[in-house]
PDB file of C-alpha atoms in Angstrom:
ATOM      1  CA  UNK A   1      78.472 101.204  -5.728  1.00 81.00           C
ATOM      2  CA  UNK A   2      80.151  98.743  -7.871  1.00 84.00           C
ATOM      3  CA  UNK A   3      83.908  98.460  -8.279  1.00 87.00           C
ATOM      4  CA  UNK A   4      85.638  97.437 -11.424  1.00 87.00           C
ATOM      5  CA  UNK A   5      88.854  96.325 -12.331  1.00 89.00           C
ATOM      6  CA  UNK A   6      89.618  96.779 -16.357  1.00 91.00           C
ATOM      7  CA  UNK A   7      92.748  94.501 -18.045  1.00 91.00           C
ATOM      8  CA  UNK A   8      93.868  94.212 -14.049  1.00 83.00           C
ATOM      9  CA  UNK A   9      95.091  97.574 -13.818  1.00 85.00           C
ATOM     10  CA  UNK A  10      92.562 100.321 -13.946  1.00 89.00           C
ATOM     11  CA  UNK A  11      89.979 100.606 -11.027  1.00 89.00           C
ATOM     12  CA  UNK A  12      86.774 102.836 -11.661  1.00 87.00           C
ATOM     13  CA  UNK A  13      83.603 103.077  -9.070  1.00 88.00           C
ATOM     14  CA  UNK A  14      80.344 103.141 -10.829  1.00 86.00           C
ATOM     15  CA  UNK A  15      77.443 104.179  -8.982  1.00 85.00           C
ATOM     16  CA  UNK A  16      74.101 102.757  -9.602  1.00 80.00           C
ATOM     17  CA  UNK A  17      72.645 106.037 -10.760  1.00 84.00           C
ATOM     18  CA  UNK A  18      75.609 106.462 -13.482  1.00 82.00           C
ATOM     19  CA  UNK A  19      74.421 102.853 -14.659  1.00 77.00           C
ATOM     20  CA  UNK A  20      70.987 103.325 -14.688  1.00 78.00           C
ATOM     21  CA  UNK A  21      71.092 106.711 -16.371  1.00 81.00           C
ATOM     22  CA  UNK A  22      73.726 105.479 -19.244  1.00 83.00           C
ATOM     23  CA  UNK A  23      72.064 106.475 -23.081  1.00 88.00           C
ATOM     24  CA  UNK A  24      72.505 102.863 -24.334  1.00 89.00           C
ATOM     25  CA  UNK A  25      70.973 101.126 -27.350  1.00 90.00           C
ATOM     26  CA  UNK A  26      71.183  97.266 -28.160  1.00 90.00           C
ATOM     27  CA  UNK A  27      71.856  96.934 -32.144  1.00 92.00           C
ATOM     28  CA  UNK A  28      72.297  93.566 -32.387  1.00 89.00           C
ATOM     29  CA  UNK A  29      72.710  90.754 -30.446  1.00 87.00           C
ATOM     30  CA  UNK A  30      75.682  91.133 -27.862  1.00 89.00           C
ATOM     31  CA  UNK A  31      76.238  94.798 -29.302  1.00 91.00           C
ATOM     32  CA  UNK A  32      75.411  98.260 -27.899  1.00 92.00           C
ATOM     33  CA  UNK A  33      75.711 101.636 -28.962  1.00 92.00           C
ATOM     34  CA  UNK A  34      76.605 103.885 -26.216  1.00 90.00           C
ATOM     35  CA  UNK A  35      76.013 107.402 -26.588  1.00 89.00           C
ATOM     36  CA  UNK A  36      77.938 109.800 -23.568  1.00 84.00           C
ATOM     37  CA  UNK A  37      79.109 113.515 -23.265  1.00 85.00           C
ATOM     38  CA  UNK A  38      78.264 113.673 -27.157  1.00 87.00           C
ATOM     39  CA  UNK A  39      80.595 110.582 -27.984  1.00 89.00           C
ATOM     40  CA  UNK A  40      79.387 107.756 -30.060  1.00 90.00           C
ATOM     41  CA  UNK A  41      80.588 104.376 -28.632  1.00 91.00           C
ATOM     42  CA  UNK A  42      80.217 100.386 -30.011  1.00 91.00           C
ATOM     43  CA  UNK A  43      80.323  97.914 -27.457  1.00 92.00           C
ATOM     44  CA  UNK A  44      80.118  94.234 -27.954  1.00 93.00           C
ATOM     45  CA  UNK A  45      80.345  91.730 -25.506  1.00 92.00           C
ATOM     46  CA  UNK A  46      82.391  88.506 -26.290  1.00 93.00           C
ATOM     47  CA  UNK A  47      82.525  86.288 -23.310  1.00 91.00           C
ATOM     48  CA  UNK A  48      80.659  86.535 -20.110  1.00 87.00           C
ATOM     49  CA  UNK A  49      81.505  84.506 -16.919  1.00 84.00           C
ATOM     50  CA  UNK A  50      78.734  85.022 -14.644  1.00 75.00           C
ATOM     51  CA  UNK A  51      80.417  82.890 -11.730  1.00 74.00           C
ATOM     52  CA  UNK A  52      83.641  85.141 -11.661  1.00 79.00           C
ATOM     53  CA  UNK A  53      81.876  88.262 -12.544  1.00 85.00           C
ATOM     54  CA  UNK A  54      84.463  88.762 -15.513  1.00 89.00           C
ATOM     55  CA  UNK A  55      83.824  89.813 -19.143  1.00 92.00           C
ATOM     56  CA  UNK A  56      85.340  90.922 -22.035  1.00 94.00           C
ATOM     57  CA  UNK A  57      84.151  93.592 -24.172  1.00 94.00           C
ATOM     58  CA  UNK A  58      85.474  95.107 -27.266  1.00 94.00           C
ATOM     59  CA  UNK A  59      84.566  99.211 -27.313  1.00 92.00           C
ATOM     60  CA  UNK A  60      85.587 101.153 -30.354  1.00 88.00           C
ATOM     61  CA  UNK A  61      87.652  97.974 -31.787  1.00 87.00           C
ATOM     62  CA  UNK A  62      89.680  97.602 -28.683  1.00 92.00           C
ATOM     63  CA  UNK A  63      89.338  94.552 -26.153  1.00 94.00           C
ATOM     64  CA  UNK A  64      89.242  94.825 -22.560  1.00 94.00           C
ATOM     65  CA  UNK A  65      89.357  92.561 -19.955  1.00 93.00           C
ATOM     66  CA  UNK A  66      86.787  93.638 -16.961  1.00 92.00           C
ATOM     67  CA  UNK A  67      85.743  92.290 -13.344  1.00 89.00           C
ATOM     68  CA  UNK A  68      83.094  93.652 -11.316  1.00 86.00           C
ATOM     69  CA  UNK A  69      82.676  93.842  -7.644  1.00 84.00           C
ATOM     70  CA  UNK A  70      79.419  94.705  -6.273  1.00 81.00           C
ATOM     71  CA  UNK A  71      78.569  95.785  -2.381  1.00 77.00           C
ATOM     72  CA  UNK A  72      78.533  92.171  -1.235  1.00 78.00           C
ATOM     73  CA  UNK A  73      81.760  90.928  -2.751  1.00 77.00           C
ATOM     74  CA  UNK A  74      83.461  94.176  -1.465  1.00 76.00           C
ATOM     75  CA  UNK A  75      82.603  93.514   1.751  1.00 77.00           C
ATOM     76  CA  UNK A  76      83.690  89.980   1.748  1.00 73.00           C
ATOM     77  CA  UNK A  77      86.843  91.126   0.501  1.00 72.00           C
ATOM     78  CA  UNK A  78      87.223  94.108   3.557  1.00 73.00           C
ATOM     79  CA  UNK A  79      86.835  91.210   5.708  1.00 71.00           C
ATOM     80  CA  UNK A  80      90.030  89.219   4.193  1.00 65.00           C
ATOM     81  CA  UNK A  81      87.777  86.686   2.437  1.00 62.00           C
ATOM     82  CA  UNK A  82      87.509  85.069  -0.900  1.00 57.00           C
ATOM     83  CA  UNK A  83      84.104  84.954  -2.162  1.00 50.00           C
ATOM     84  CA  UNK A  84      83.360  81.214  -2.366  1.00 49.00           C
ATOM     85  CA  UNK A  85      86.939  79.532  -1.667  1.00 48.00           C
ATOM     86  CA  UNK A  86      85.753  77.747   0.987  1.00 43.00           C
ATOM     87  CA  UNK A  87      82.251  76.220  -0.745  1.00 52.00           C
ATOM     88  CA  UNK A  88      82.058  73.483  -3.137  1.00 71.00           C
ATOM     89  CA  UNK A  89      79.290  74.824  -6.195  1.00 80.00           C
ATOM     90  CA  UNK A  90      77.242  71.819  -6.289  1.00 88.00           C
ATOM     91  CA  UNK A  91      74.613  73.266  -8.691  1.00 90.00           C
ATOM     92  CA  UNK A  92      74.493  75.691 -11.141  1.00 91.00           C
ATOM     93  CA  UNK A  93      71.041  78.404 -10.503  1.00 91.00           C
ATOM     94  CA  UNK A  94      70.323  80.676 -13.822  1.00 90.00           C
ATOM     95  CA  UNK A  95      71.619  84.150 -13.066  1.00 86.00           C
ATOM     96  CA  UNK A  96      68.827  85.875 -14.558  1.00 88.00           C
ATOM     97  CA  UNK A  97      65.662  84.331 -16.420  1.00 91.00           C
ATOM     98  CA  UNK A  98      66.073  83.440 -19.949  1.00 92.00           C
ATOM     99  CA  UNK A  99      65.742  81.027 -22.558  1.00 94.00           C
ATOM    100  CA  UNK A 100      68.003  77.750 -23.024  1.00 94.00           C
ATOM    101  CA  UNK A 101      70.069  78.206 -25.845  1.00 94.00           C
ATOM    102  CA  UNK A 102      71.932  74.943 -26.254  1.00 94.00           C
ATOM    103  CA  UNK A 103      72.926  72.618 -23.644  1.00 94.00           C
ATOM    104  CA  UNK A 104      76.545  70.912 -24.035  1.00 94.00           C
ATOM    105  CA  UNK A 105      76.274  68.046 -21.266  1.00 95.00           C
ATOM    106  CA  UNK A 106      74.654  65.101 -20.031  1.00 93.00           C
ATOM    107  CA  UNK A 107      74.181  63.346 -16.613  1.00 94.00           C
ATOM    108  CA  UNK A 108      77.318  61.411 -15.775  1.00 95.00           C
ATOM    109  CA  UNK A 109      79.630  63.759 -18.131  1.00 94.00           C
ATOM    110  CA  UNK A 110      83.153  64.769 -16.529  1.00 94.00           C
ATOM    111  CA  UNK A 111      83.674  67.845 -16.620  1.00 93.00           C
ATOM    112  CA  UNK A 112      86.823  70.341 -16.285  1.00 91.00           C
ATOM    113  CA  UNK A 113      86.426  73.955 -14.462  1.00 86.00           C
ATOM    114  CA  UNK A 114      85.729  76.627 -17.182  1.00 86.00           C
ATOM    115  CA  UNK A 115      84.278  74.185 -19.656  1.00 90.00           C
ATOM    116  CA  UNK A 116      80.967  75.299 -21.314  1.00 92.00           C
ATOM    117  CA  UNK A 117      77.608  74.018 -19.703  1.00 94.00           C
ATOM    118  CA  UNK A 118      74.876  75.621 -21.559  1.00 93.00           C
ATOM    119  CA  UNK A 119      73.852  79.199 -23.344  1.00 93.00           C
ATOM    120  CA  UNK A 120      71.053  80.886 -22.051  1.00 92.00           C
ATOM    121  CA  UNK A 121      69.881  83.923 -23.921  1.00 91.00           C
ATOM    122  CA  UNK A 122      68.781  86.933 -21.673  1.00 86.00           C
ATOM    123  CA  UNK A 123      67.948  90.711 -22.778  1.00 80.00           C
ATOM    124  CA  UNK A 124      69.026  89.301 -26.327  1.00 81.00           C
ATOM    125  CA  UNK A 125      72.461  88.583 -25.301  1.00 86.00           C
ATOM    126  CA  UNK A 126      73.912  84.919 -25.224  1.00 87.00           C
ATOM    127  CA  UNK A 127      75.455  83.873 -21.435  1.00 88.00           C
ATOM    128  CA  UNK A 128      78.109  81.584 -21.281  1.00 89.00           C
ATOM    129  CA  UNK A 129      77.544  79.245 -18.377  1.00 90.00           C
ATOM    130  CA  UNK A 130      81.138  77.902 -17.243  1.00 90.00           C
ATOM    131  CA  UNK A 131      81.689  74.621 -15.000  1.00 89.00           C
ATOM    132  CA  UNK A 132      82.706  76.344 -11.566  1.00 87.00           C
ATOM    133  CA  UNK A 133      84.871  73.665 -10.803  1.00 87.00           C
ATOM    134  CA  UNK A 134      85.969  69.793 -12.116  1.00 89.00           C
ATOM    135  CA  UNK A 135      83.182  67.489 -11.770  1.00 90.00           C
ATOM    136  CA  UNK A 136      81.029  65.200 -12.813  1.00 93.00           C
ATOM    137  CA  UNK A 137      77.528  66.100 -14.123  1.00 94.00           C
ATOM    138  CA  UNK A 138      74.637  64.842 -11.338  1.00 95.00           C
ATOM    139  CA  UNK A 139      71.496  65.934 -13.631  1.00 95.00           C
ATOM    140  CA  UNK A 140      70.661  68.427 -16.623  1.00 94.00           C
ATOM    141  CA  UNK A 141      67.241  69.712 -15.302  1.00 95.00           C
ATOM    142  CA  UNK A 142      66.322  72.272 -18.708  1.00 95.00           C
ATOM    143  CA  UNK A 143      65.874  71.148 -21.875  1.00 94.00           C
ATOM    144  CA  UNK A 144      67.120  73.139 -25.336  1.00 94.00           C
ATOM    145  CA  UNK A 145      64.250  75.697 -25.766  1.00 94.00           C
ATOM    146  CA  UNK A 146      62.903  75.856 -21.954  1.00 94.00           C
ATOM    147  CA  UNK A 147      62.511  79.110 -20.389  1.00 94.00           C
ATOM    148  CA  UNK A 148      63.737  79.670 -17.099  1.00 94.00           C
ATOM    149  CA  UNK A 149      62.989  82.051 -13.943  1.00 93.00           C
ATOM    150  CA  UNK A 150      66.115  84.088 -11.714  1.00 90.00           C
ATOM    151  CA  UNK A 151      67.442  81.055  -9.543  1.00 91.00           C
ATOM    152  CA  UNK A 152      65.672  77.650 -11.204  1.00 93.00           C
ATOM    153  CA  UNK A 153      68.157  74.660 -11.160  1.00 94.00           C
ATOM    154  CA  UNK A 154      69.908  74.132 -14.439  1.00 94.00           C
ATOM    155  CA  UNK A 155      72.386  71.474 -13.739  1.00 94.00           C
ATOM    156  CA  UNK A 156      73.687  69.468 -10.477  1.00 94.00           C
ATOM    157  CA  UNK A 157      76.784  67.867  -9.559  1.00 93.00           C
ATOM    158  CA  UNK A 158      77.845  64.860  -7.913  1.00 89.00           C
TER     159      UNK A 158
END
């Protein structure tokens, strides 16, 4: 069951089997068709942050804000935590494998929390990788044009 949390305000629980059975079609990059209960729907995504879990998405020419929770960060929050407040992000894992789109640092860069890392391209869409936190850049272990597997090291802090 996933929770989610659209413009802060409106809660809806999605179950995995209303997910997986959705009628959706890719049309371009970053944009879906969606068809449901005989409704047409356009969807376009136009910024991911996989390290929050937050995108935003413009359907039918109007943008939304939206947050996902899935089982385990539901349960961290039953239990009064914050998922990851107490652990310093020392390295950044791909999220899903890909290809490396562009790369915008270098070993020994500073770097501020939210600033753009790299864009890797997955399922045709383009991922935003964000800086978790202000740092300084360790080592850049992809190279423009590398493919990548679920969890290979990307980039390392000091």
């Amino acid at each position: 069951m996933y929770k989610t949390k659209v413009n802060a305000s409106h809660q809806f629980e999605i179950s995995e089997e209303d997910a997986t059975q959705l009628d959706v079609v890719s049309t371009s990059k970053n944009t879906f068709h969606i068809l449901q209960n005989n409704e047409s729907i356009t969807a376009k995504v136009l910024h991911t942050d996989f390290n929050k879990k937050k995108y935003r998405i413009m359907v039918n020419n109007n943008t939304y804000e939206v947050a996902i929770q899935d089982s385990l960060d539901q349960q961290i929050a039953s239990l009064g935590f914050q998922l990851g407040a107490s652990k310093q992000v020392n390295d950044i894992k791909a999220p899903m494998p890909g290809l490396i789109l562009e790369i915008s640092v270098s070993k020994g860069q500073e770097v501020k929390e939210g600033e753009v890392l790299l864009i890797l391209e997955a399922m045709k869409m383009e991922n935003v990788i964000n800086s978790p936190r202000d740092g300084v850049i360790k080592s850049v272990n992809v190279q423009q044009g590398n493919t990548v597997d679920k969890n290979a090291l990307l980039i390392e802090f000091e």
